[in-house]
CSV table of C-alpha atoms and ligand atoms in Angstrom, one decimal:
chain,number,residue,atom,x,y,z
A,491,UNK,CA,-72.8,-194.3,152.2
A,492,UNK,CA,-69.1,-195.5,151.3
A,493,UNK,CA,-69.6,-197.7,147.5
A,494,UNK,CA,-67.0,-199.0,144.9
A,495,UNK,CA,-67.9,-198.7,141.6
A,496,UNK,CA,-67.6,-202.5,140.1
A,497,UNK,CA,-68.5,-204.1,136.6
A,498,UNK,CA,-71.2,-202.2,134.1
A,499,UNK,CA,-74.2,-204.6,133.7
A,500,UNK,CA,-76.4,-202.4,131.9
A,501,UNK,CA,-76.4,-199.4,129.6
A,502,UNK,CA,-79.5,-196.9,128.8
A,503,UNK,CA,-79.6,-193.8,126.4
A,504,UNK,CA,-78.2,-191.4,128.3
A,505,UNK,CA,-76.5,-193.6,131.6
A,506,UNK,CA,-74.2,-197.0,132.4
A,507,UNK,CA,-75.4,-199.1,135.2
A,508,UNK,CA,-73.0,-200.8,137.3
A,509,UNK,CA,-72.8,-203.5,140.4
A,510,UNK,CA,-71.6,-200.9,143.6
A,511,UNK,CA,-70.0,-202.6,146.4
A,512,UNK,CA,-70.9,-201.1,149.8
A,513,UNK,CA,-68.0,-200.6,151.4
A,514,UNK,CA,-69.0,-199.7,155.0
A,515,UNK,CA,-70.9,-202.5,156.5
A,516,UNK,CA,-73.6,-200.5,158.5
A,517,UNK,CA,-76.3,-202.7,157.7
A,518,UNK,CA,-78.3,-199.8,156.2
A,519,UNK,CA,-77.9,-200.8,152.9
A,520,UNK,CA,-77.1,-204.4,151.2
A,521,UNK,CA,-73.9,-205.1,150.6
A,522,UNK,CA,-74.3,-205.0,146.6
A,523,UNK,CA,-76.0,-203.1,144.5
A,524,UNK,CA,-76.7,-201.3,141.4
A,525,UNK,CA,-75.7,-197.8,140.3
A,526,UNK,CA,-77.5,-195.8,137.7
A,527,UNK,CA,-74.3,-193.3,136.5
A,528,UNK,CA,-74.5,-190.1,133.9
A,529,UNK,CA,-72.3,-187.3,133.1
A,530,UNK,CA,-74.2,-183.5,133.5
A,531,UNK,CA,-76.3,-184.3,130.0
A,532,UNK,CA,-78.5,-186.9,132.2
A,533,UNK,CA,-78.4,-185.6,135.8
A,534,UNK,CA,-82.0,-184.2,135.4
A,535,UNK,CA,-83.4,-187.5,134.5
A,536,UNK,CA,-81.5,-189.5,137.0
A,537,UNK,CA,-82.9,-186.9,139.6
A,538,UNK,CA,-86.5,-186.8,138.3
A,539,UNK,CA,-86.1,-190.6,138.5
A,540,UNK,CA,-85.0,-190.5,142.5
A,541,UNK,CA,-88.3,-188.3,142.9
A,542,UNK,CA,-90.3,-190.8,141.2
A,543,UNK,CA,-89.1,-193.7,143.1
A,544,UNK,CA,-89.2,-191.7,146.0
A,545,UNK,CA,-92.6,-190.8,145.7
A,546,UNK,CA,-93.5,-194.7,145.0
A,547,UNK,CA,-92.2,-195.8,148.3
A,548,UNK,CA,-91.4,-199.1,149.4
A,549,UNK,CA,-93.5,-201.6,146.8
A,550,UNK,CA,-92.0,-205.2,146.4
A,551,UNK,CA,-92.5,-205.0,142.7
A,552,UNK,CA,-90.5,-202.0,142.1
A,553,UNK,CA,-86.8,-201.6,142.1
A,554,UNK,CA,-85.7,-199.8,145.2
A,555,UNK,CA,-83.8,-196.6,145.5
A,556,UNK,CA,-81.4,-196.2,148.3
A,557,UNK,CA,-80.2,-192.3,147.4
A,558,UNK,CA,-78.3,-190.7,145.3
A,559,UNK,CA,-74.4,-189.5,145.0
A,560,UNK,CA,-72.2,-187.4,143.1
A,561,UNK,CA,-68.8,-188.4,142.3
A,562,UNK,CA,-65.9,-187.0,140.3
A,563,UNK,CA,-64.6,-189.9,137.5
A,564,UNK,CA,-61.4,-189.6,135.7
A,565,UNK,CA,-62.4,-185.4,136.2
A,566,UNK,CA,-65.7,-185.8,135.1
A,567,UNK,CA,-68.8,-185.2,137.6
A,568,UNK,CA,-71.2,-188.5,137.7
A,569,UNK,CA,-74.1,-188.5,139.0
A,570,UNK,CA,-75.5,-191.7,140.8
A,571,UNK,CA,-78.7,-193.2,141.5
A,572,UNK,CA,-77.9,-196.4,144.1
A,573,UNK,CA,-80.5,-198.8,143.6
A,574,UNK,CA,-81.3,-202.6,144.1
A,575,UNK,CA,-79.0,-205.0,142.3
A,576,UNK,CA,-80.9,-207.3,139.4
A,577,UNK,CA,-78.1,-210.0,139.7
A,578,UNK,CA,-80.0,-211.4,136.7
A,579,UNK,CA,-80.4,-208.5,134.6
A,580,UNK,CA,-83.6,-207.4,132.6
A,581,UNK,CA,-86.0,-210.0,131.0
A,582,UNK,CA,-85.2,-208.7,127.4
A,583,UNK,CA,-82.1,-209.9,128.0
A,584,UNK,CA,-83.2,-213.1,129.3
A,585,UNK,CA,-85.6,-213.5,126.9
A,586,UNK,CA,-83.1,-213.1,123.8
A,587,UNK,CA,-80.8,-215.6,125.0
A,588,UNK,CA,-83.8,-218.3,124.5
A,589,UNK,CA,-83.5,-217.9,120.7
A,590,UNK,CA,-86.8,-216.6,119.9
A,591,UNK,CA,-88.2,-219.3,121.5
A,592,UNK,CA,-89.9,-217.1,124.7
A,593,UNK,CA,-90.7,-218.0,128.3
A,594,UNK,CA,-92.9,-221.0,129.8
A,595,UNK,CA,-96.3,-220.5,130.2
A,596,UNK,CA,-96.3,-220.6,133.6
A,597,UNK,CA,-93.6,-218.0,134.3
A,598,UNK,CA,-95.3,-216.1,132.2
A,599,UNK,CA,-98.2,-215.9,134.3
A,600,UNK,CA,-96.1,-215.4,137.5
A,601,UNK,CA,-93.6,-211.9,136.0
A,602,UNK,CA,-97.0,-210.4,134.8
A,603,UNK,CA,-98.6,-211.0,138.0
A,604,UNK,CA,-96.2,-209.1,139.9
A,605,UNK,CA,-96.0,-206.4,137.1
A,606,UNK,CA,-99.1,-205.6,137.2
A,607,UNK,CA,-99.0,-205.3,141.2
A,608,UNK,CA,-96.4,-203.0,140.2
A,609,UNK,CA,-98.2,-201.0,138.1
A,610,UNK,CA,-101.6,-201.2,140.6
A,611,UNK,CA,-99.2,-199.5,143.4
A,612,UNK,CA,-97.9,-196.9,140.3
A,613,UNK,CA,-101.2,-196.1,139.2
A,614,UNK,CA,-102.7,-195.6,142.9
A,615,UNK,CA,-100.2,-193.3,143.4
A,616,UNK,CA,-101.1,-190.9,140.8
A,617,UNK,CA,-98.0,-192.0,138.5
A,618,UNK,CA,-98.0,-193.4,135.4
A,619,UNK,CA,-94.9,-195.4,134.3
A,620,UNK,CA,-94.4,-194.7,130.0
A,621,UNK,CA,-92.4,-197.1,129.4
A,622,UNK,CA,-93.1,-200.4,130.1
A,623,UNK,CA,-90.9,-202.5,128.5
A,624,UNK,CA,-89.2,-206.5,128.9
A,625,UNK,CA,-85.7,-203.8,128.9
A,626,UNK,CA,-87.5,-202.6,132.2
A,627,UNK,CA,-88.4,-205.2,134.3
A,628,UNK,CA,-85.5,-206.9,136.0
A,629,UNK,CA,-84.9,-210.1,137.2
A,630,UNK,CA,-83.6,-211.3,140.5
A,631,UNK,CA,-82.0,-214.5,141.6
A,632,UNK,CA,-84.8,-215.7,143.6
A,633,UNK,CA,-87.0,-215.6,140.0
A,634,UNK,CA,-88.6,-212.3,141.4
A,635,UNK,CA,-89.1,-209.7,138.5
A,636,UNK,CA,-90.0,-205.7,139.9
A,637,UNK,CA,-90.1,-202.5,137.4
A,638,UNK,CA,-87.7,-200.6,136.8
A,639,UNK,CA,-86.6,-197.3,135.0
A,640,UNK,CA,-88.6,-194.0,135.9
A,641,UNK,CA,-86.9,-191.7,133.8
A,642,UNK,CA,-90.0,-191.3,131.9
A,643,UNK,CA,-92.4,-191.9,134.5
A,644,UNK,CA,-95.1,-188.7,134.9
A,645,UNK,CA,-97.5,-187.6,137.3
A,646,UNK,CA,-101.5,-187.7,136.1
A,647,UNK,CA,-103.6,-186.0,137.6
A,648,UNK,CA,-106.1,-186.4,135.6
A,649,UNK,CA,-104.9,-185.1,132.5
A,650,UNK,CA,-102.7,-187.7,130.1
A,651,UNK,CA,-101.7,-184.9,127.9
A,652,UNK,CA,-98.5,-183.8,128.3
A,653,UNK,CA,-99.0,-181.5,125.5
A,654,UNK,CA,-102.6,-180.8,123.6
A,655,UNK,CA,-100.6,-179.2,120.5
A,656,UNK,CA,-97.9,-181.2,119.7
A,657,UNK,CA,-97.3,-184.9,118.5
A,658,UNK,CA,-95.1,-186.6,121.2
A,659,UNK,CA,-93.2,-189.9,121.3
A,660,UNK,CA,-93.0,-190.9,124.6
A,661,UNK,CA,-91.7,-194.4,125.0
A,662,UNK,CA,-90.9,-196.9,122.9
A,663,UNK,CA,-93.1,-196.9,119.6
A,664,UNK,CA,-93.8,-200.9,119.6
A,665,UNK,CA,-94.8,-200.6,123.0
A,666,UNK,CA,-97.2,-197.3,122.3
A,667,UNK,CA,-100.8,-197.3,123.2
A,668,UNK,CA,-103.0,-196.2,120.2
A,669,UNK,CA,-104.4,-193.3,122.6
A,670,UNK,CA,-101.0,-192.3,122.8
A,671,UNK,CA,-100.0,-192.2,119.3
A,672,UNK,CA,-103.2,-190.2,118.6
A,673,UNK,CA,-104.2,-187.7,121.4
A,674,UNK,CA,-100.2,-187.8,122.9
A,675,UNK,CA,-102.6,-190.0,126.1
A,676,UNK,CA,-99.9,-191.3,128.8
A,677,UNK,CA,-101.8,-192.1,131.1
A,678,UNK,CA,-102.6,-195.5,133.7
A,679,UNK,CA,-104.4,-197.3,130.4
A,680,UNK,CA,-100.9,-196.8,128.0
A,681,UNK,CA,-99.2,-198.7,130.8
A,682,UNK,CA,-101.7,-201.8,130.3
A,683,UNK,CA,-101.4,-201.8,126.6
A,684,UNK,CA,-97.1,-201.9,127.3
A,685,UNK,CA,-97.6,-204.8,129.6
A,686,UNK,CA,-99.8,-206.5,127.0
A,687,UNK,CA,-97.0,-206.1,124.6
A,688,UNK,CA,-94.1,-207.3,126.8
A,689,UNK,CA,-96.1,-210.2,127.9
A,690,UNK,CA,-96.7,-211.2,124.2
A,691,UNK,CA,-92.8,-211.0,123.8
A,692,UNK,CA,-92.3,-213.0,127.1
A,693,UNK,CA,-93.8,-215.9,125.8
A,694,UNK,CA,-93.3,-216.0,121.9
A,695,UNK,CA,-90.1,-214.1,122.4
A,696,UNK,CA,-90.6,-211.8,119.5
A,697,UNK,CA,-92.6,-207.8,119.3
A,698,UNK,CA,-95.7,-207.6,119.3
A,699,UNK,CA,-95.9,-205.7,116.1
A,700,UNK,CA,-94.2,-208.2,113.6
A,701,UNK,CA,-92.7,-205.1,111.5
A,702,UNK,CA,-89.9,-205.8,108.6
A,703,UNK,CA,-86.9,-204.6,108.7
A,704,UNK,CA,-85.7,-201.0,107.9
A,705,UNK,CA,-89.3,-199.7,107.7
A,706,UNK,CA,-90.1,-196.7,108.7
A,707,UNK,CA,-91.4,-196.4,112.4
A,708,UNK,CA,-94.2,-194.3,111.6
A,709,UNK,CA,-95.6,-196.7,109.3
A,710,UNK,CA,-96.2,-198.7,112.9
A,711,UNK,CA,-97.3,-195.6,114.3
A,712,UNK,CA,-100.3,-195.6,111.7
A,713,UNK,CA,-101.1,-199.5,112.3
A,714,UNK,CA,-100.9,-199.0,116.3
A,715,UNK,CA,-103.2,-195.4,116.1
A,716,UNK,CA,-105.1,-196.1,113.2
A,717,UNK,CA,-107.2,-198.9,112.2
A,718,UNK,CA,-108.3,-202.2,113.5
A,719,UNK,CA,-105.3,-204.2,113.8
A,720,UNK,CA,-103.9,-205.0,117.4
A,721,UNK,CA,-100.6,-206.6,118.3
A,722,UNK,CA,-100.2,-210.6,117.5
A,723,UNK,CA,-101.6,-213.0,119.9
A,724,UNK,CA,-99.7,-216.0,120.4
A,725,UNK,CA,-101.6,-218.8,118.8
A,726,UNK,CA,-99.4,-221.1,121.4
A,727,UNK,CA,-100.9,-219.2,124.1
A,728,UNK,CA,-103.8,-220.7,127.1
A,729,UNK,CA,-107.7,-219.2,126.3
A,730,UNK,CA,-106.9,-217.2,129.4
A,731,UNK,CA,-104.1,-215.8,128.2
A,732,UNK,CA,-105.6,-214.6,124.9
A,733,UNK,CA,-108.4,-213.6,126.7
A,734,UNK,CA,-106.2,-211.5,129.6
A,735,UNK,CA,-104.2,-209.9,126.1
A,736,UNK,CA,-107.2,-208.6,124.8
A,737,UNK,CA,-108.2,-206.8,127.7
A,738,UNK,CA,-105.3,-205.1,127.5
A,739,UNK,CA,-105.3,-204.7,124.1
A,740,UNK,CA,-108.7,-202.5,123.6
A,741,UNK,CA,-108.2,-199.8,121.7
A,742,UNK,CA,-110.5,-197.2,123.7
A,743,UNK,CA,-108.7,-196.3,126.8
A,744,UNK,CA,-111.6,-196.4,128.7
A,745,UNK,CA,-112.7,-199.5,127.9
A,746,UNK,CA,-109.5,-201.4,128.8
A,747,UNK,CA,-109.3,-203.2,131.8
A,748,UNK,CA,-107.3,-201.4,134.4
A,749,UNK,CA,-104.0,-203.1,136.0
A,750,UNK,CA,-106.4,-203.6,139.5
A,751,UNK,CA,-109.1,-205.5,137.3
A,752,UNK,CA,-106.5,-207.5,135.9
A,753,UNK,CA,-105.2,-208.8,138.7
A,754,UNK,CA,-108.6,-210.6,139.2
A,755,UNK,CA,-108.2,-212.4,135.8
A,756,UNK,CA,-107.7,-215.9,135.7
A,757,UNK,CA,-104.3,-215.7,133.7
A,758,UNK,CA,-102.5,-214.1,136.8
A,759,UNK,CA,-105.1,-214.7,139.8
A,760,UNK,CA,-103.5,-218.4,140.6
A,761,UNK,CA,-102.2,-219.7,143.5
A,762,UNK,CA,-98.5,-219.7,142.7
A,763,UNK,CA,-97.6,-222.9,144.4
A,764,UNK,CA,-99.6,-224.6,141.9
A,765,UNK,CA,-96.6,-223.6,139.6
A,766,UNK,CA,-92.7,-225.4,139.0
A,767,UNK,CA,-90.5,-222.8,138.5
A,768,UNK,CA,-89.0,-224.7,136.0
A,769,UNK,CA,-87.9,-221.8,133.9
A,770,UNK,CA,-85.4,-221.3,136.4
A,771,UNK,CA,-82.7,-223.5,134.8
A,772,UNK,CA,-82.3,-221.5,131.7
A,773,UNK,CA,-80.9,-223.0,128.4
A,774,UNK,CA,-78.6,-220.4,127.1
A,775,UNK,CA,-78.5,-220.6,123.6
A,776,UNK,CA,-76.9,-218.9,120.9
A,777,UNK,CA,-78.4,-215.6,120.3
A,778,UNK,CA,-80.3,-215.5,117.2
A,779,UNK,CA,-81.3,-212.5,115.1
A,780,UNK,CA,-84.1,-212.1,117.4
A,781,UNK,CA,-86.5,-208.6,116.9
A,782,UNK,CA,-86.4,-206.8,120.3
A,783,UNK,CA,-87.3,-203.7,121.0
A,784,UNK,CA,-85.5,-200.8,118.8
A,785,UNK,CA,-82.6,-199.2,120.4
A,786,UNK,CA,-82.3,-196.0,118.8
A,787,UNK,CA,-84.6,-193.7,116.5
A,788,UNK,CA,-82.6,-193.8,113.5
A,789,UNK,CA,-82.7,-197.8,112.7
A,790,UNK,CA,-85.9,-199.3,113.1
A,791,UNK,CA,-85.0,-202.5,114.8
A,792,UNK,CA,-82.6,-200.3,117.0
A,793,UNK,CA,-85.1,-197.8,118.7
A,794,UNK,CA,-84.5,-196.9,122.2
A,795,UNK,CA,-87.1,-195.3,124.6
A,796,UNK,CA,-87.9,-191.7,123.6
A,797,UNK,CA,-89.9,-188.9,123.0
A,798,UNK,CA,-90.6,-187.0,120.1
A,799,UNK,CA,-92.2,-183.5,119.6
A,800,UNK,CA,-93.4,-182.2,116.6
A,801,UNK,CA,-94.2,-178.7,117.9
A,802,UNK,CA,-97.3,-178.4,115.1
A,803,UNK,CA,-100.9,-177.9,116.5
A,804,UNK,CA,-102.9,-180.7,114.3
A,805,UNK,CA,-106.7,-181.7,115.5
A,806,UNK,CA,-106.9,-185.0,113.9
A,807,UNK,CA,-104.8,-188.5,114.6
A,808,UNK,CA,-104.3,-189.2,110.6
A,809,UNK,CA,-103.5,-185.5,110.3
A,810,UNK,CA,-101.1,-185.5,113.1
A,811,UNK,CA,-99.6,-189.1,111.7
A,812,UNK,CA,-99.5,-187.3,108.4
A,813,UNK,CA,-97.9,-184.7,109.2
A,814,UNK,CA,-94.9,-186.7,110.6
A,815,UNK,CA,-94.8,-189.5,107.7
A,816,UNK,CA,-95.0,-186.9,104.6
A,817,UNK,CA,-92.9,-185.2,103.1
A,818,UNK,CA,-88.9,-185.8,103.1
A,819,UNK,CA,-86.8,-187.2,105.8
A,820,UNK,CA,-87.6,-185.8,109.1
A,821,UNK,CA,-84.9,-183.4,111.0
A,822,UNK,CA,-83.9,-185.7,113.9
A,823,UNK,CA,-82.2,-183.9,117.0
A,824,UNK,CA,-81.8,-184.9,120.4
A,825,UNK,CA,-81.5,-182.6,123.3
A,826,UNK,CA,-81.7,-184.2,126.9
A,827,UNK,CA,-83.6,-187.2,127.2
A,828,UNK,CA,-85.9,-186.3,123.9
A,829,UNK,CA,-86.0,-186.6,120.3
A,830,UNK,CA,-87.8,-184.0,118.2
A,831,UNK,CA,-89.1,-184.2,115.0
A,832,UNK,CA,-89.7,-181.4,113.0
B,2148,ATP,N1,-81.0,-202.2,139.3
B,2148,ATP,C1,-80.5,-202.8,138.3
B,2148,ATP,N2,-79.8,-204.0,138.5
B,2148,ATP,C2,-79.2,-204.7,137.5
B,2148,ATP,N3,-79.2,-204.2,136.2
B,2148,ATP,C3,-79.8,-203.1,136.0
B,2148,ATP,C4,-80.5,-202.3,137.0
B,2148,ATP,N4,-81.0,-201.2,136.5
B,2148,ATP,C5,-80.7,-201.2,135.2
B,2148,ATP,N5,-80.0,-202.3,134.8
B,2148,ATP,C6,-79.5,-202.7,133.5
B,2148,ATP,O1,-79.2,-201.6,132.8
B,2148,ATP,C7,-80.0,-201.4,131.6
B,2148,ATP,C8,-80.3,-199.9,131.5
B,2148,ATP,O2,-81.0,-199.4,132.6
B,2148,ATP,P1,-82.1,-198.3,132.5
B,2148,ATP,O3,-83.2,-198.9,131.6
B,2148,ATP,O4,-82.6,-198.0,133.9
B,2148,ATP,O5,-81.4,-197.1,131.9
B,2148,ATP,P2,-81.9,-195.9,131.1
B,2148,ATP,O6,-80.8,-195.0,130.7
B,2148,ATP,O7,-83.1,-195.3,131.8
B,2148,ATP,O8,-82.4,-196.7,129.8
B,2148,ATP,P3,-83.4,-196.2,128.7
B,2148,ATP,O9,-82.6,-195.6,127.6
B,2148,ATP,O10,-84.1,-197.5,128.3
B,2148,ATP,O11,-84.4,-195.3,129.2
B,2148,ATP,C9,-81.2,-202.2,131.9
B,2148,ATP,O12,-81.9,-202.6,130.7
B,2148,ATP,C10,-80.6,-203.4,132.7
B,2148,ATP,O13,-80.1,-204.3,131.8
């Protein structure tokens, strides 16, 4: 494949993503589309990523892959991941230009249908995503929405432990599932508690976790792991969709529904004609200090999607939350795509 690297749309921890122009008309690939660049410090993840997608297959909800390519950049090796173009970007983009005011009700219904009909195909394959996110599901110009972003996706198996003896941030901490805060669980069921977050922020247009600025993330560690309190339920929101939040939203992982059950609620199971897609004219407003998800682990309202391993073997959740939120400032390095804490 023959591609010109155009504008950058996009820009994740450790890559840029740009619109590619495919140069050789063969009709094997679409004439735009979207490349997923890093410098030797990402390649691993981009590849693990390809693997991912490749695994997946072809699923209408889920950003396609069409290979990968290395090219040398102003003497620099990139490596490329070609993948569909989101001419519209991701929905936490389109989301914060509403002002805080969130999505219609009825649009809401229709992007968390087909997420979850992402996440059904995910899960069926043995994959669980990690980090669901509005950042990670895009938006086409036909109003279509599909998941994106595998970089952190893993395979299950049956175990959701990625590590029994350490206390691992996988993710991004507002989207965390309590199971995963306090047993380091990424499995199917974290996935479901992420989508139940990002559809919160779809239609109120602000977290889940209401959390003040400059605090300190594990205090929303302790709320999400410990405790009774779940995320905010829109008050503005239908029965059915407080109802379909708080089967996502239950704390036992074995309990909650699964993204298969949910596709039989009433919030998403509706014929879709019934629906105007009047959401599709967007009023662009202003951007407003709106909270979105953190970017970066060392501002709160900045985070970006991570992990963090504090290589300690601690049996209980408080004493595993403990042992992160005592004591002075934690040591913050990053190496790869991961954040430790020691
Ligand atoms: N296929 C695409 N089409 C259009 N825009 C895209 C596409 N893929 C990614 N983007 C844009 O680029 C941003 C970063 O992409 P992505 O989340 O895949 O990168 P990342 O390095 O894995 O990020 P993160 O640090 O969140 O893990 C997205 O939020 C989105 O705005």
């Amino acid at each position: 494949m023959e591609w010109v690297r155009g504008e950058t749309v996009g820009f994740g921890t450790f890559s840029t993503v740009s619109v590619a122009t495919n140069t050789r008309d063969s009709g094997d690939f679409p004439a735009i589309m979207a490349v997923k660049s890093s410098d030797s410090y990402g390649a691993a993840s981009l590849s693990k990523e390809k693997s991912v997608l490749d695994s997946l297959g072809d699923c209408p909800e889920i950003v396609r892959c069409y290979g990968e390519d290395l090219t040398v950049e102003n003497g620099e090796k990139m490596h490329n991941l070609l993948l569909e173009y989101a001419s519209r970007g991701s929905l936490a983009t389109h989301v914060k230009k509403l002002g805080g005011e969130g999505l219609p009700e009825s649009t809401v219904r229709r992007h968390t249908g087909s997420v979850l009909r992402g996440l059904r195909h995910i899960h069926a394959i043995g994959f669980a995503h990690c980090d669901i996110k509005l950042g990670n599901i895009l938006l086409f110009n036909d109003g279509a929405v599909k998941i994106a972003d595998f970089g952190l996706a893993r395979r299950v198996d049956g175990d959701l432990t990625p590590s029994k003896k350490s206390v691992e941030i996988r993710g991004t901490p507002l989207y965390m599932a309590p199971e995963s805060v306090n047993e380091n669980e990424y499995g199917s069921a974290a996935d479901v508690w992420a989508l139940g977050c990002a559809v919160v922020e779809m239609f109120s247009g602000k977290t889940a976790w209401s959390v003040k600025e400059g605090s300190h993330f594990m205090s929303l560690l302790i709320r999400i792991g410990v405790g009774d309190e779940l995320p905010k339920i829109p008050e503005m929101l239908s029965e059915e969709g407080k109802d379909f939040l708080l089967k996502c939203f239950v704390k036992d992982p074995e309990k909650r529904w699964t993204a298969e059950m949910l596709l039989n609620h009433s919030f998403v199971a509706v014929d879709l004609e019934d629906y105007h897609r009047e959401d599709f004219v967007v009023k662009f407003k202003e951007e407003e200090k709106v909270l979105m998800s953190p970017k970066c682990p060392f501002e709160f309202h900045d985070w970006e999607s991570f992990t963090s391993d504090s290589h300690t073997s601690l049996d209980s959740p408080v004493e595993r939350l403990g042992s992160l939120v005592s004591g002075s400032s934690p040591d913050w390095s990053v190496g790869g795509s991961w954040v430790t804490v020691r």
